[in-house]
XYZ file of C-alpha atoms in Angstrom:
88
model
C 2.865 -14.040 0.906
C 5.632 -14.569 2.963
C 8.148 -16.058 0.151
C 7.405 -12.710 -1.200
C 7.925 -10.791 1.291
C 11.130 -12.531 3.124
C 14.050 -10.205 3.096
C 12.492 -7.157 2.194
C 14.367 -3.931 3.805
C 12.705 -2.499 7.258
C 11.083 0.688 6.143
C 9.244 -0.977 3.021
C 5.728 -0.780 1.815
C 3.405 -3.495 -0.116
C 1.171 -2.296 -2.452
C -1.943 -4.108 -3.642
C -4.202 -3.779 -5.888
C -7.833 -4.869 -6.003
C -6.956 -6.911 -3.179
C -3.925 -8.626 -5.085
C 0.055 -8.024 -3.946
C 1.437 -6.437 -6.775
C 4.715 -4.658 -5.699
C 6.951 -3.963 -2.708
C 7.708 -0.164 -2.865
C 10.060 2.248 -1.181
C 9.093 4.823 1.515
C 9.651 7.705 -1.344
C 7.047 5.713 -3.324
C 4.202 5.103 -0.579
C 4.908 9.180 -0.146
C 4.179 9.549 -4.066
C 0.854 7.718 -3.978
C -0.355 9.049 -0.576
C 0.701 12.807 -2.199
C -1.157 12.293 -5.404
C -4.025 10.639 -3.725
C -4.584 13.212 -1.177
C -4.533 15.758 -4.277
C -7.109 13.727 -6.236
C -10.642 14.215 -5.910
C -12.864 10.964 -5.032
C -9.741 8.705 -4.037
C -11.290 8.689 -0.502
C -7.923 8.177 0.627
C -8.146 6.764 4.219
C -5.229 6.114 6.523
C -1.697 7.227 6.981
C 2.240 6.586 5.997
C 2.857 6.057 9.521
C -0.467 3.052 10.280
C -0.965 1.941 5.753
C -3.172 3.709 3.656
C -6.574 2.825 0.941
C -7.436 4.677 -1.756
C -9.302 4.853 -5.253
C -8.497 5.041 -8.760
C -9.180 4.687 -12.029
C -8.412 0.851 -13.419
C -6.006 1.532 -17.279
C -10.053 0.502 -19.129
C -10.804 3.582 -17.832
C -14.134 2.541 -17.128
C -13.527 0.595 -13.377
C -12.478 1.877 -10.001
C -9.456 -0.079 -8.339
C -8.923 -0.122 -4.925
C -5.347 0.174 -3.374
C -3.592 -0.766 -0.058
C -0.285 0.483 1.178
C 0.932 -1.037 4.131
C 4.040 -0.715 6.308
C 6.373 -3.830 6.479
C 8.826 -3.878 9.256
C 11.187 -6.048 7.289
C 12.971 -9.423 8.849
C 12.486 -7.896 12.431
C 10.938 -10.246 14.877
C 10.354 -8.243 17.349
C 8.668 -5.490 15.049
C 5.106 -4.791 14.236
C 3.336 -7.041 12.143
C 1.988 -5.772 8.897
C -1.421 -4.470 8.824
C -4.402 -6.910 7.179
C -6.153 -4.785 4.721
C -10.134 -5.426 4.547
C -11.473 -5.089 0.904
């Protein structure tokens, strides 16, 4: 994880899915999902922008629920918080 991760921007987000990493995202895009989430009925969106985020939603078969993580990354900082474990 942390090849992946090494040199991403302060002020980030990781995204997984089903308990996979499957994209770093932008602030504007952890907004999106948290927005549309919060808006959706039975994403039992837990969490915050500020702390990461879980949610649920419909997997592309359209028959499966995926779960999804969004967690903060402080970037190349040393000295800032480390990124939040999420529990599946």
């Amino acid at each position: 994880m942390s090849e992946l991760l090494r040199g991403m921007p302060a002020g980030g987000y990781v995204l997984s899915n089903g308990g996979l990493i499957s994209d770093l995202i932008t602030a504007e895009r952890a907004r999106e999902l948290y927005d549309e989430a919060s808006a959706r009925p039975g994403s039992d969106l837990d969490g915050d922008l500020e702390h990461g985020f879980h949610f649920w939603s419909q997997g592309s078969d359209g028959q499966r629920l995926v779960r999804h993580h969004v967690i903060p990354w402080p970037g190349d900082n040393p000295g800032g918080p480390a990124p939040a474990t999420p529990s599946v």
